[in-house]
Structures are given as C-alpha cells and as structure tokens.
Amino acid sequence: MPRPLIQERRLPPQAPSPEEEERLKALYRLRLLDREPNPEYDAIVQLAADFCEVPLALLSLVDRDRLWFKAKVGFPGIIQTVRKGSFCATAIQQEGLLVIEDALEDPRFRNNPRVQSEPYLRFYAGTALRSTEGYAVGVLCVMDHIPRHLGMLQLRALEQLGRQLETHFRLRLQLREAQERNAELEQARTRLHGLNENLQVEIQERHRVERDLRAQGELLHNILTHIPHSVFWKDRDGVFLGCNDAFARQMGRESPQELVGTKDSDFSFPSEQVQAFRRADLEVLNTGRPLLAFEEPFRLQEGQDRWLLTSKVPLRDPEGNPWAVLGIFADITEQRRQGEQLHEALRQVELYASRLELLVHEARARTRRLMEASLDAVFVLDHVGCVLEANPVARTLLGRENSQLVGLPFESLALEPERLSLRRSLGDLLTRGTMRLEDQGLRSATGSRIAVQLMGSIQDVGDNRRLLIIAHDLTERRRLEQQSIQNDRLAAMGVLAAGIAHEINNPTAYVLSNLDFLRGWWDDLEQHLESQPALPPPLQEGLAEGRQLLADCIDGCSRINDIVRGMRHLSHQGHSEELSVLDVHATLDSVLHISQGELKHTARLQKDYAPELPLILGNEGRLGQVFLNLIVNAVHAMQPGTPRENTLRVCTQAEGSKVRIDISDTGHGIPHEALPHIFDPFFTTKPAGVGTGLGLSISHAIVQKMGGEMQVRSQVGQGTTFSLLLPAHKEP
C-alpha cells in the first residue's frame, strides 16, 4: 500500500456531526471509492493542470479520515493521504473557490507540514465537488511548488471543470441506478418467466394428479370389488357410508347400495356383539389411532359362529380430525381351526424336541463325564485337525493349559520327525473313519518325547464333523517292562549272589574253624615256651609276628563272612514282599559293608546314628535295595580318587511317629529345573548309556508302598540330600 505524503500523530477519533454523516452517505452512494482507473476523470484533471499551467492537479475524494486520489497529475505512486490538515479538507467547508497564492503568507497554512516539507506546496486553488443532495464530497484542485496567480479565465475554467465533474458524477450515478433497475427488471422478467414455467408445470402436474386420482379411484374400485376381504366404512354415528361386494354378501345383501344408511343394529347381530362393534368404532374415532389385526367373533342369529381378523383405521377430514372409520376383516375360522391343530402339533413337536434335547444333553454330559474320568488322554478336533477340547489327563500329560491347546493343529503337538506320519494318519481318519498309531511321540511343554498309542474315530455333531483322538500313555507300560526286566535281572543276580555266597561261606567256615584251632594251639605254645629258658631273639620276634599274622587272617575271614552275610541278605528270595520289624541301623550297616569297596576310593563315610532309634515295619530286602541305590548314586555324584575332599554322610533320627534317614553327598548337585522330574521313570541326569533312569523311580515306589515318603534337596556345586521318612513300628 503506498505510503502517505506525511506521517502525522493520530488523535483519538471524535464523533462526527450529523451533517458529516450525511455527507459521507452521499459520498458512498456515488460509489467512487474504488481503484478502477477512469480515463475521463484523468483527462479532466490533466486539462485543469494544463489550463492553469501547474505541475500538480488532483481529483480528491474526502472520506472520514482519508483523502482518496481518484485522478491526479503528479504525485507518482500516491493514491491516498490523511485528511487532517489538508487543503482539500478546508476547500469542502466553503462556498466557491479556495485560492492560496502563497501558502507561506497564509496564516492558516504557513506551518502546515505539506508546506514546510514534502511536497513543499506554495500554491493551491480548488473547487468543491458536490453531490445531487448538495454535500461536498470532493475537490478538484491544482497546486504548485512556487507561488502563483491565476487569472479570472483560469479560475472560471477550474470552476467549470468542477461542475463538469459533478455532472459526470450524477450521470454516472444515474447510469448505475438505471443499470441496477434494468438488472432488477431482468431478474423480475426471469422470475416471471420462471413463474410461468412453474405454472405450466403445476398445471401439467395437476392434470397428471387428476389422471392418477382417476386411475387410483378405478384401482381402488377394482380392489374393493375383487378383494376377498370385506371392507366397509361408517360415520361417527355408526351409519354405513359404503362397502364392497364381499361385505354386502357377508351381510346377506345383493349390492353395497342396500347397506348405505343402515347400522349394525339393523342386522340380526346379538346385542353384545353390536355393542362390541360400537366400542371399537368409537375408540378409533376418539383416539385417532388404528386398531390392527385383532380377532373378534362374528355371528348372525340364524348362522353359525365365525371368527374374523379385523383392522379399523380412522378417516380424517382436511383439518386432520377423524370423521369416519374404515374397517376390513377376513374370515379366519378355518385358519383358526388349522392354527389350533398346528399349535397342538407344534406343542407335540416341542415336547418331543425337549425330550430329544434332554437326551442329547444327557448324552453330552455323559460323554463329558467319560472324558473327564478317562484314564487316557482325549482330544476333540475339528474337521481340519485343530484342537477344540482336551480332557484333564491330556492337559496333565502334555503339561499345558486348555487355553494353550485350543486352536493348535494336532500335528504340531508331535515332534518334528514324527509329524509326517501323524498327518498321514489324520488324513486316513477323515477318509476311512478310524486310525491307530502304536508308538507316536508327542511333545511335552518341556520339549521331551511322550510315547503314546493313538486311536481315532469320527463323531458327527449335527452338521459339524469332529475327530475324537484317544492317546494312551505308554510311559507306565514301558516303565513296568523295564522294571520287570530290572527285577528279573536283580532276581538272577540275587540267585547268583546267593549261590556264590553259599559257595564262599563253606570254605570260609573251614578256614575260620581251623584258624580258631590254630589260635588256641598258638596260645598253648606261648604258655609252654614261657616256662622255658630264654629263647633266642629271632624266635621271639617270629612268635610275635606269627600271632599278628594269625589275627589278621581271622579278621580277613570275618570280613569275608560279613560280606557274604550281606549278599545273602540282599538276595533273599523267600516271601520278598512280606513286611517285618526292621532295625534301620543294621540294614544301613549291611549295605555300607557291601559298598565299602567303591566308597573308600571316593569319599569319607560319616555316620550320625540316633541312639535308641525306633524300629520300623518294612521289607528288609526292598529297603536295602533303596539304601544301596541312594548310596551308589551319591558315590557316583562325587569325584573319584579324592576321598579326603568328599564326604558321604548317613544320619538317622526320630521325628514324631516317623523315622528319618538322610543320605547326603558333597557332589556336583542336581539342577533346579531337573528336581521336579527326579522321580519320573527313565529320567536321569547321568550321561547317555550310564543307568536306566529307573533306580530312583523304583526306590520312590518302594518307599511309598511301605507307607513312607522320599524327599530331595540339592544345590548345584554343593551336594544333594535324599531324605526317607518311614513310619515307626508301634508295639501292639
């Protein structure tokens, strides 16, 4: 926006006078405050500058606070300036020309910024331009930078040019008003043309509506004539105004005209039925709401009872008030009879369906109980082989929750190498209806293989096909097979050990008997020699050494006898399952004697036996088997060849009504994640090929069978403690 000629300090605006407001309205009505160029105004301003021989001329429009330059000579780039203090603001306030030949000599403008600074005006002559109402809206003025004197001809010419501009203003306003009137007339003509067209369209639409009404009237007449239902309409007094042929026939009349003007009471209806008809009519007329599809009896005095399905709706006048009632009814006597028969049949079907549903529910509940009580794992699959349901045995077998199994493809439960065979078997199940897999591996939550026997069948539940898979855990059978083999092996070794013990026991008895005889003879010899003179020193030393050798032989044979007795004890075959009163310490000592050979090269033995330990009721052979298995496992858990660094500790104590036996080692310990499975069949922490993984499982079963329990505590790198809690024997 071009900058003004002079920047002045703005003062708070003052309220304009009423005359100033009218002047501004006159200015705005002329619609001159725009920036559109006007060659005619430019030519008149240029003519004023040329005629007065000045370099500056303006057609200035005086707004509320600004001067707008509509046309100008000089003042390049400037289109407006402030009104306050301007020459033009003074020019519009007086009649005739405002002529200032030398502004420095005029006390009104001597100190004016436009005189003292840019544009340094010294000469000014201007005439006010007035609107049709006589208000001064602008100024035509000429200016110069030097003092100047205009002749009368020049001043008169300036005034005439001003009047020419006023005439141009009026003509321009009249032209615009004429254009606006023409535009309004054109709009009115267009609207009138549109109204004519709309009127034509409305007339055509009215003709179309009349045709449609006639067509609808004919259609309604045809409907009323041929509809199988009875239709009638009455006024507020219950007088029939019309009906169709079906209603007339229903009422025993030849044509609908015979019913017009009659009432329900004019026919042979029972009085209570006439009152019911009237109550329904008045309810529709008084409430203005229809009564739809209600059943009512219909009986003429000479006829039989019929049932009608009736609907009644109000007919309204142009103001929307109900003035008549329209009724339509259909004879539903036969449908009602059929409906009653259908209802009875439906009741029988529902009764049968409820019984069938009860049977299905009971069958499902029975199936559910069978699944829950089954000792085998049961899986229910959908038609694509995904798990829908698994019984508790299945969840326990795999170590997973039901939410972890539902939705999984059943084949994903198998180990990767065995999935192909399971997938093929499931395909055979869908085509043949049955399947059987003798040894299929499933993957537990820990990733271990669970050997199962799979049997499958198809169950159709409504439109859905279900696959029923039963998985029989082979782990127990394998354990029993391995335990049987182990038992047979132990029995064979027991027989062999008993035979060896018997064969060793006989010659050992001879040797011990002879050694006892020889020790007695040796004692007699020493007593005899003591009464003799002094013996040579070599002979005395030989006698002492011989006595020691004899004692060592007797001690060695005694140890052989103890080992043989322990072997015979562990291999005892008669009545192996019978329980007897046992001394735990004696059984422990017997087992420790047998394992001494392996123990002495690995660890130091530390026994901490409780004094006066109660006796227990158990099987001596089985208990010795448990002790031997725990002691051998403890020895294997420690580093061989370092007996000073390792300790095998055997402790006994009484705890209430139980006897506690702790067997501890200082070996490598058992990992924490393996402890929950330590008593599982075939589970072992030993390297592959070492042990069967049945020792602890069999020992645990033996202890439980004797009414006790077995516990384990272990810490990796520090050792393991197995604790046996056996019930103490109570004297009868």
Short mmCIF file of C-alpha atoms in Angstrom, two decimals, residues 100-101 113 144 148 208 237 323 372 378 431 469 478 481 515 541 543 556 601 603 635 718:
data_model
loop_
_atom_site.label_atom_id
_atom_site.label_comp_id
_atom_site.label_asym_id
_atom_site.label_seq_id
_atom_site.Cartn_x
_atom_site.Cartn_y
_atom_site.Cartn_z
CA ILE A 100 -4.00 30.31 -1.81
CA GLU A 101 -1.44 32.09 -3.94
CA PRO A 113 3.66 20.02 7.13
CA ASP A 144 2.45 24.22 -7.49
CA ARG A 148 1.32 31.59 -8.43
CA ARG A 208 -51.28 -35.79 -14.06
CA ASP A 237 -72.98 -42.27 14.32
CA TRP A 323 -64.82 -38.21 10.89
CA GLU A 372 -13.17 -86.20 32.49
CA VAL A 378 -8.72 -87.46 25.00
CA THR A 431 -11.29 -90.92 4.63
CA ILE A 469 -8.46 -88.87 19.40
CA ARG A 478 7.49 -99.07 29.33
CA GLU A 481 8.52 -103.52 31.24
CA LEU A 515 42.23 -120.63 62.36
CA GLU A 541 60.19 -111.98 67.15
CA LEU A 543 56.37 -115.85 67.52
CA GLY A 556 40.02 -111.01 57.00
CA HIS A 601 38.23 -94.66 46.94
CA ALA A 603 34.69 -90.28 49.95
CA VAL A 635 29.21 -92.10 45.25
CA GLN A 718 27.48 -78.24 46.95
#
